[in-house]
PDB file of C-alpha atoms in Angstrom:
ATOM      1  CA  UNK A   1      18.684  37.045  27.922  1.00  0.00           C
ATOM      2  CA  UNK A   2      21.462  38.823  29.727  1.00  0.00           C
ATOM      3  CA  UNK A   3      22.127  42.533  30.070  1.00  0.00           C
ATOM      4  CA  UNK A   4      24.791  44.935  31.259  1.00  0.00           C
ATOM      5  CA  UNK A   5      22.908  48.032  32.284  1.00  0.00           C
ATOM      6  CA  UNK A   6      19.611  49.866  32.442  1.00  0.00           C
ATOM      7  CA  UNK A   7      20.065  53.584  31.852  1.00  0.00           C
ATOM      8  CA  UNK A   8      17.452  56.022  33.099  1.00  0.00           C
ATOM      9  CA  UNK A   9      16.581  59.515  31.812  1.00  0.00           C
ATOM     10  CA  UNK A  10      18.761  58.977  28.727  1.00  0.00           C
ATOM     11  CA  UNK A  11      18.712  61.648  25.997  1.00  0.00           C
ATOM     12  CA  UNK A  12      21.430  60.230  23.745  1.00  0.00           C
ATOM     13  CA  UNK A  13      19.829  57.037  22.457  1.00  0.00           C
ATOM     14  CA  UNK A  14      16.595  58.215  20.900  1.00  0.00           C
ATOM     15  CA  UNK A  15      14.081  61.022  20.900  1.00  0.00           C
ATOM     16  CA  UNK A  16      13.022  62.396  24.298  1.00  0.00           C
ATOM     17  CA  UNK A  17      13.891  61.045  27.725  1.00  0.00           C
ATOM     18  CA  UNK A  18      14.233  57.270  27.568  1.00  0.00           C
ATOM     19  CA  UNK A  19      15.094  54.161  29.488  1.00  0.00           C
ATOM     20  CA  UNK A  20      17.782  52.098  27.745  1.00  0.00           C
ATOM     21  CA  UNK A  21      18.337  48.361  28.096  1.00  0.00           C
ATOM     22  CA  UNK A  22      21.926  47.401  27.194  1.00  0.00           C
ATOM     23  CA  UNK A  23      21.777  43.695  26.322  1.00  0.00           C
ATOM     24  CA  UNK A  24      24.647  41.201  26.170  1.00  0.00           C
ATOM     25  CA  UNK A  25      25.657  39.481  22.958  1.00  0.00           C
ATOM     26  CA  UNK A  26      27.027  40.806  19.686  1.00  0.00           C
ATOM     27  CA  UNK A  27      28.737  39.022  16.812  1.00  0.00           C
ATOM     28  CA  UNK A  28      29.492  42.168  14.794  1.00  0.00           C
ATOM     29  CA  UNK A  29      32.499  43.108  16.964  1.00  0.00           C
ATOM     30  CA  UNK A  30      32.912  46.520  15.309  1.00  0.00           C
ATOM     31  CA  UNK A  31      36.403  48.001  15.449  1.00  0.00           C
ATOM     32  CA  UNK A  32      36.535  50.615  18.243  1.00  0.00           C
ATOM     33  CA  UNK A  33      33.036  49.737  19.471  1.00  0.00           C
ATOM     34  CA  UNK A  34      31.954  51.858  22.441  1.00  0.00           C
ATOM     35  CA  UNK A  35      30.750  48.757  24.340  1.00  0.00           C
ATOM     36  CA  UNK A  36      32.961  45.723  23.643  1.00  0.00           C
ATOM     37  CA  UNK A  37      32.180  44.458  27.140  1.00  0.00           C
ATOM     38  CA  UNK A  38      28.672  43.666  25.848  1.00  0.00           C
ATOM     39  CA  UNK A  39      29.806  41.316  23.064  1.00  0.00           C
ATOM     40  CA  UNK A  40      29.773  38.138  25.173  1.00  0.00           C
ATOM     41  CA  UNK A  41      26.216  36.722  25.242  1.00  0.00           C
ATOM     42  CA  UNK A  42      27.072  35.079  28.575  1.00  0.00           C
ATOM     43  CA  UNK A  43      28.334  38.325  30.128  1.00  0.00           C
ATOM     44  CA  UNK A  44      26.496  40.735  32.342  1.00  0.00           C
ATOM     45  CA  UNK A  45      23.464  39.908  34.460  1.00  0.00           C
ATOM     46  CA  UNK A  46      20.507  37.632  33.943  1.00  0.00           C
ATOM     47  CA  UNK A  47      17.471  39.660  32.827  1.00  0.00           C
ATOM     48  CA  UNK A  48      14.998  38.747  35.551  1.00  0.00           C
ATOM     49  CA  UNK A  49      11.742  40.055  37.018  1.00  0.00           C
ATOM     50  CA  UNK A  50      13.610  42.667  39.073  1.00  0.00           C
ATOM     51  CA  UNK A  51      15.224  44.078  35.913  1.00  0.00           C
ATOM     52  CA  UNK A  52      11.867  44.101  34.147  1.00  0.00           C
ATOM     53  CA  UNK A  53      10.291  45.879  37.122  1.00  0.00           C
ATOM     54  CA  UNK A  54      13.071  48.480  37.017  1.00  0.00           C
ATOM     55  CA  UNK A  55      12.275  49.183  33.349  1.00  0.00           C
ATOM     56  CA  UNK A  56       8.518  49.265  33.928  1.00  0.00           C
ATOM     57  CA  UNK A  57       8.939  51.610  36.912  1.00  0.00           C
ATOM     58  CA  UNK A  58      10.705  54.028  34.556  1.00  0.00           C
ATOM     59  CA  UNK A  59       8.137  53.610  31.788  1.00  0.00           C
ATOM     60  CA  UNK A  60       5.385  54.379  34.331  1.00  0.00           C
ATOM     61  CA  UNK A  61       6.695  57.969  34.477  1.00  0.00           C
ATOM     62  CA  UNK A  62       4.760  60.324  32.210  1.00  0.00           C
ATOM     63  CA  UNK A  63       7.896  62.201  31.139  1.00  0.00           C
ATOM     64  CA  UNK A  64       9.653  59.064  29.818  1.00  0.00           C
ATOM     65  CA  UNK A  65       9.132  58.891  26.029  1.00  0.00           C
ATOM     66  CA  UNK A  66       9.909  55.208  25.689  1.00  0.00           C
ATOM     67  CA  UNK A  67      12.547  52.510  25.688  1.00  0.00           C
ATOM     68  CA  UNK A  68      15.643  51.946  23.606  1.00  0.00           C
ATOM     69  CA  UNK A  69      17.217  48.514  23.166  1.00  0.00           C
ATOM     70  CA  UNK A  70      20.966  48.625  22.599  1.00  0.00           C
ATOM     71  CA  UNK A  71      23.971  46.606  23.596  1.00  0.00           C
ATOM     72  CA  UNK A  72      25.522  44.404  22.422  1.00  0.00           C
ATOM     73  CA  UNK A  73      22.933  43.709  19.787  1.00  0.00           C
ATOM     74  CA  UNK A  74      19.280  43.151  20.725  1.00  0.00           C
ATOM     75  CA  UNK A  75      18.937  41.074  17.537  1.00  0.00           C
ATOM     76  CA  UNK A  76      21.754  38.686  18.475  1.00  0.00           C
ATOM     77  CA  UNK A  77      20.298  35.134  18.356  1.00  0.00           C
ATOM     78  CA  UNK A  78      20.587  34.855  22.155  1.00  0.00           C
ATOM     79  CA  UNK A  79      18.352  37.928  22.545  1.00  0.00           C
ATOM     80  CA  UNK A  80      15.758  37.903  19.779  1.00  0.00           C
ATOM     81  CA  UNK A  81      12.949  35.957  21.440  1.00  0.00           C
ATOM     82  CA  UNK A  82      13.301  37.625  24.843  1.00  0.00           C
ATOM     83  CA  UNK A  83      13.567  41.090  23.282  1.00  0.00           C
ATOM     84  CA  UNK A  84      10.504  40.426  21.136  1.00  0.00           C
ATOM     85  CA  UNK A  85       8.469  39.202  24.117  1.00  0.00           C
ATOM     86  CA  UNK A  86       9.531  42.184  26.215  1.00  0.00           C
ATOM     87  CA  UNK A  87       8.598  44.605  23.420  1.00  0.00           C
ATOM     88  CA  UNK A  88       5.168  42.976  23.108  1.00  0.00           C
ATOM     89  CA  UNK A  89       4.645  43.335  26.843  1.00  0.00           C
ATOM     90  CA  UNK A  90       5.759  46.986  26.737  1.00  0.00           C
ATOM     91  CA  UNK A  91       3.504  47.712  23.741  1.00  0.00           C
ATOM     92  CA  UNK A  92       0.517  46.209  25.570  1.00  0.00           C
ATOM     93  CA  UNK A  93       1.140  48.099  28.805  1.00  0.00           C
ATOM     94  CA  UNK A  94       2.462  51.375  27.335  1.00  0.00           C
ATOM     95  CA  UNK A  95       0.898  51.855  23.891  1.00  0.00           C
ATOM     96  CA  UNK A  96       1.925  55.526  23.740  1.00  0.00           C
ATOM     97  CA  UNK A  97       5.615  54.941  24.492  1.00  0.00           C
ATOM     98  CA  UNK A  98       8.055  54.614  21.594  1.00  0.00           C
ATOM     99  CA  UNK A  99      10.388  51.678  21.073  1.00  0.00           C
ATOM    100  CA  UNK A 100      13.806  52.234  19.489  1.00  0.00           C
ATOM    101  CA  UNK A 101      16.335  49.510  18.712  1.00  0.00           C
ATOM    102  CA  UNK A 102      20.026  49.710  17.763  1.00  0.00           C
ATOM    103  CA  UNK A 103      21.432  46.831  15.736  1.00  0.00           C
ATOM    104  CA  UNK A 104      24.505  46.042  13.674  1.00  0.00           C
ATOM    105  CA  UNK A 105      22.285  44.366  11.099  1.00  0.00           C
ATOM    106  CA  UNK A 106      21.159  46.380   8.082  1.00  0.00           C
ATOM    107  CA  UNK A 107      17.558  47.148   7.195  1.00  0.00           C
ATOM    108  CA  UNK A 108      17.816  44.731   4.277  1.00  0.00           C
ATOM    109  CA  UNK A 109      18.796  41.928   6.683  1.00  0.00           C
ATOM    110  CA  UNK A 110      16.059  42.596   9.267  1.00  0.00           C
ATOM    111  CA  UNK A 111      13.138  44.206   7.426  1.00  0.00           C
ATOM    112  CA  UNK A 112      11.222  40.899   7.397  1.00  0.00           C
ATOM    113  CA  UNK A 113      11.957  40.027  11.027  1.00  0.00           C
ATOM    114  CA  UNK A 114       8.948  39.474  13.292  1.00  0.00           C
ATOM    115  CA  UNK A 115      10.377  42.083  15.674  1.00  0.00           C
ATOM    116  CA  UNK A 116      10.562  44.879  13.087  1.00  0.00           C
ATOM    117  CA  UNK A 117       6.825  45.799  12.972  1.00  0.00           C
ATOM    118  CA  UNK A 118       6.839  46.158  16.762  1.00  0.00           C
ATOM    119  CA  UNK A 119       9.363  49.014  16.588  1.00  0.00           C
ATOM    120  CA  UNK A 120       9.060  52.725  15.968  1.00  0.00           C
ATOM    121  CA  UNK A 121      12.686  53.390  15.052  1.00  0.00           C
ATOM    122  CA  UNK A 122      15.641  51.196  14.127  1.00  0.00           C
ATOM    123  CA  UNK A 123      19.185  52.479  13.994  1.00  0.00           C
ATOM    124  CA  UNK A 124      20.821  49.977  11.661  1.00  0.00           C
ATOM    125  CA  UNK A 125      24.270  48.976  10.525  1.00  0.00           C
ATOM    126  CA  UNK A 126      27.613  48.249  12.064  1.00  0.00           C
ATOM    127  CA  UNK A 127      29.655  51.075  13.531  1.00  0.00           C
ATOM    128  CA  UNK A 128      32.454  51.933  11.086  1.00  0.00           C
ATOM    129  CA  UNK A 129      35.323  53.845  12.666  1.00  0.00           C
ATOM    130  CA  UNK A 130      36.393  55.451   9.373  1.00  0.00           C
ATOM    131  CA  UNK A 131      32.867  56.938   9.062  1.00  0.00           C
ATOM    132  CA  UNK A 132      32.658  58.086  12.686  1.00  0.00           C
ATOM    133  CA  UNK A 133      31.249  61.563  13.234  1.00  0.00           C
ATOM    134  CA  UNK A 134      30.405  62.732  16.775  1.00  0.00           C
ATOM    135  CA  UNK A 135      28.010  65.339  15.362  1.00  0.00           C
ATOM    136  CA  UNK A 136      25.672  62.706  13.888  1.00  0.00           C
ATOM    137  CA  UNK A 137      22.234  62.510  15.451  1.00  0.00           C
ATOM    138  CA  UNK A 138      21.520  59.207  17.272  1.00  0.00           C
ATOM    139  CA  UNK A 139      24.172  57.213  15.419  1.00  0.00           C
ATOM    140  CA  UNK A 140      27.920  56.800  15.528  1.00  0.00           C
ATOM    141  CA  UNK A 141      28.963  56.485  11.902  1.00  0.00           C
ATOM    142  CA  UNK A 142      27.726  57.825   8.587  1.00  0.00           C
ATOM    143  CA  UNK A 143      26.811  54.420   7.142  1.00  0.00           C
ATOM    144  CA  UNK A 144      24.153  53.862   9.806  1.00  0.00           C
ATOM    145  CA  UNK A 145      20.535  54.906   9.248  1.00  0.00           C
ATOM    146  CA  UNK A 146      17.913  56.119  11.721  1.00  0.00           C
ATOM    147  CA  UNK A 147      14.824  54.482  10.201  1.00  0.00           C
ATOM    148  CA  UNK A 148      11.174  55.334  10.801  1.00  0.00           C
ATOM    149  CA  UNK A 149       9.838  51.773  10.833  1.00  0.00           C
ATOM    150  CA  UNK A 150       6.112  52.605  10.667  1.00  0.00           C
ATOM    151  CA  UNK A 151       6.510  54.944   7.675  1.00  0.00           C
ATOM    152  CA  UNK A 152       8.851  52.517   5.936  1.00  0.00           C
ATOM    153  CA  UNK A 153       6.519  49.538   6.311  1.00  0.00           C
ATOM    154  CA  UNK A 154       3.566  51.648   5.122  1.00  0.00           C
ATOM    155  CA  UNK A 155       5.453  52.964   2.082  1.00  0.00           C
ATOM    156  CA  UNK A 156       5.071  51.778  -1.469  1.00  0.00           C
ATOM    157  CA  UNK A 157       8.513  50.137  -1.310  1.00  0.00           C
ATOM    158  CA  UNK A 158       9.296  48.904   2.232  1.00  0.00           C
ATOM    159  CA  UNK A 159      12.681  47.632   1.074  1.00  0.00           C
ATOM    160  CA  UNK A 160      13.767  51.299   0.931  1.00  0.00           C
ATOM    161  CA  UNK A 161      13.928  52.729   4.444  1.00  0.00           C
ATOM    162  CA  UNK A 162      12.249  56.049   5.251  1.00  0.00           C
ATOM    163  CA  UNK A 163      14.555  58.004   7.519  1.00  0.00           C
ATOM    164  CA  UNK A 164      13.308  59.253  10.873  1.00  0.00           C
ATOM    165  CA  UNK A 165      15.591  62.255  10.693  1.00  0.00           C
ATOM    166  CA  UNK A 166      18.547  63.735   8.874  1.00  0.00           C
ATOM    167  CA  UNK A 167      22.116  63.240   9.997  1.00  0.00           C
ATOM    168  CA  UNK A 168      22.410  66.400  12.078  1.00  0.00           C
ATOM    169  CA  UNK A 169      20.144  68.250  14.506  1.00  0.00           C
TER     170      UNK A 169
END
């Protein structure tokens, strides 16, 4: 897996203060994407032990709520296995931290993925410029959903996502 950045003390990509891993690789190529530099799966830096240590050093801090995976797309084929393994490691070491993941895939496309049950929140769907609204909470366009994964998977109909929050704070 490759990545472009690790953001610390982030308040824009999930609930609370978070560390954000911006991975490389995205095939959605949304018009007017905020991070087109992350589309190339061969771009950025190799995710190595030093990068992992940087993330874990942040997660060691009591005031950090958790980690957010963004990009690029963490569910790009070049990322899926490494992201899954990293999430498992984080879950084992930091069971009280939350794990958020942004993806261009829809809930319908990923609900049965082996990564999905490891997550607390998924922000799904491609960014659509004609549905852009800067006032939306934790998403860029109105078609995207901020999904409470645990509640959705525990619901009577897990094919229908349970939202983590409304559109506005």
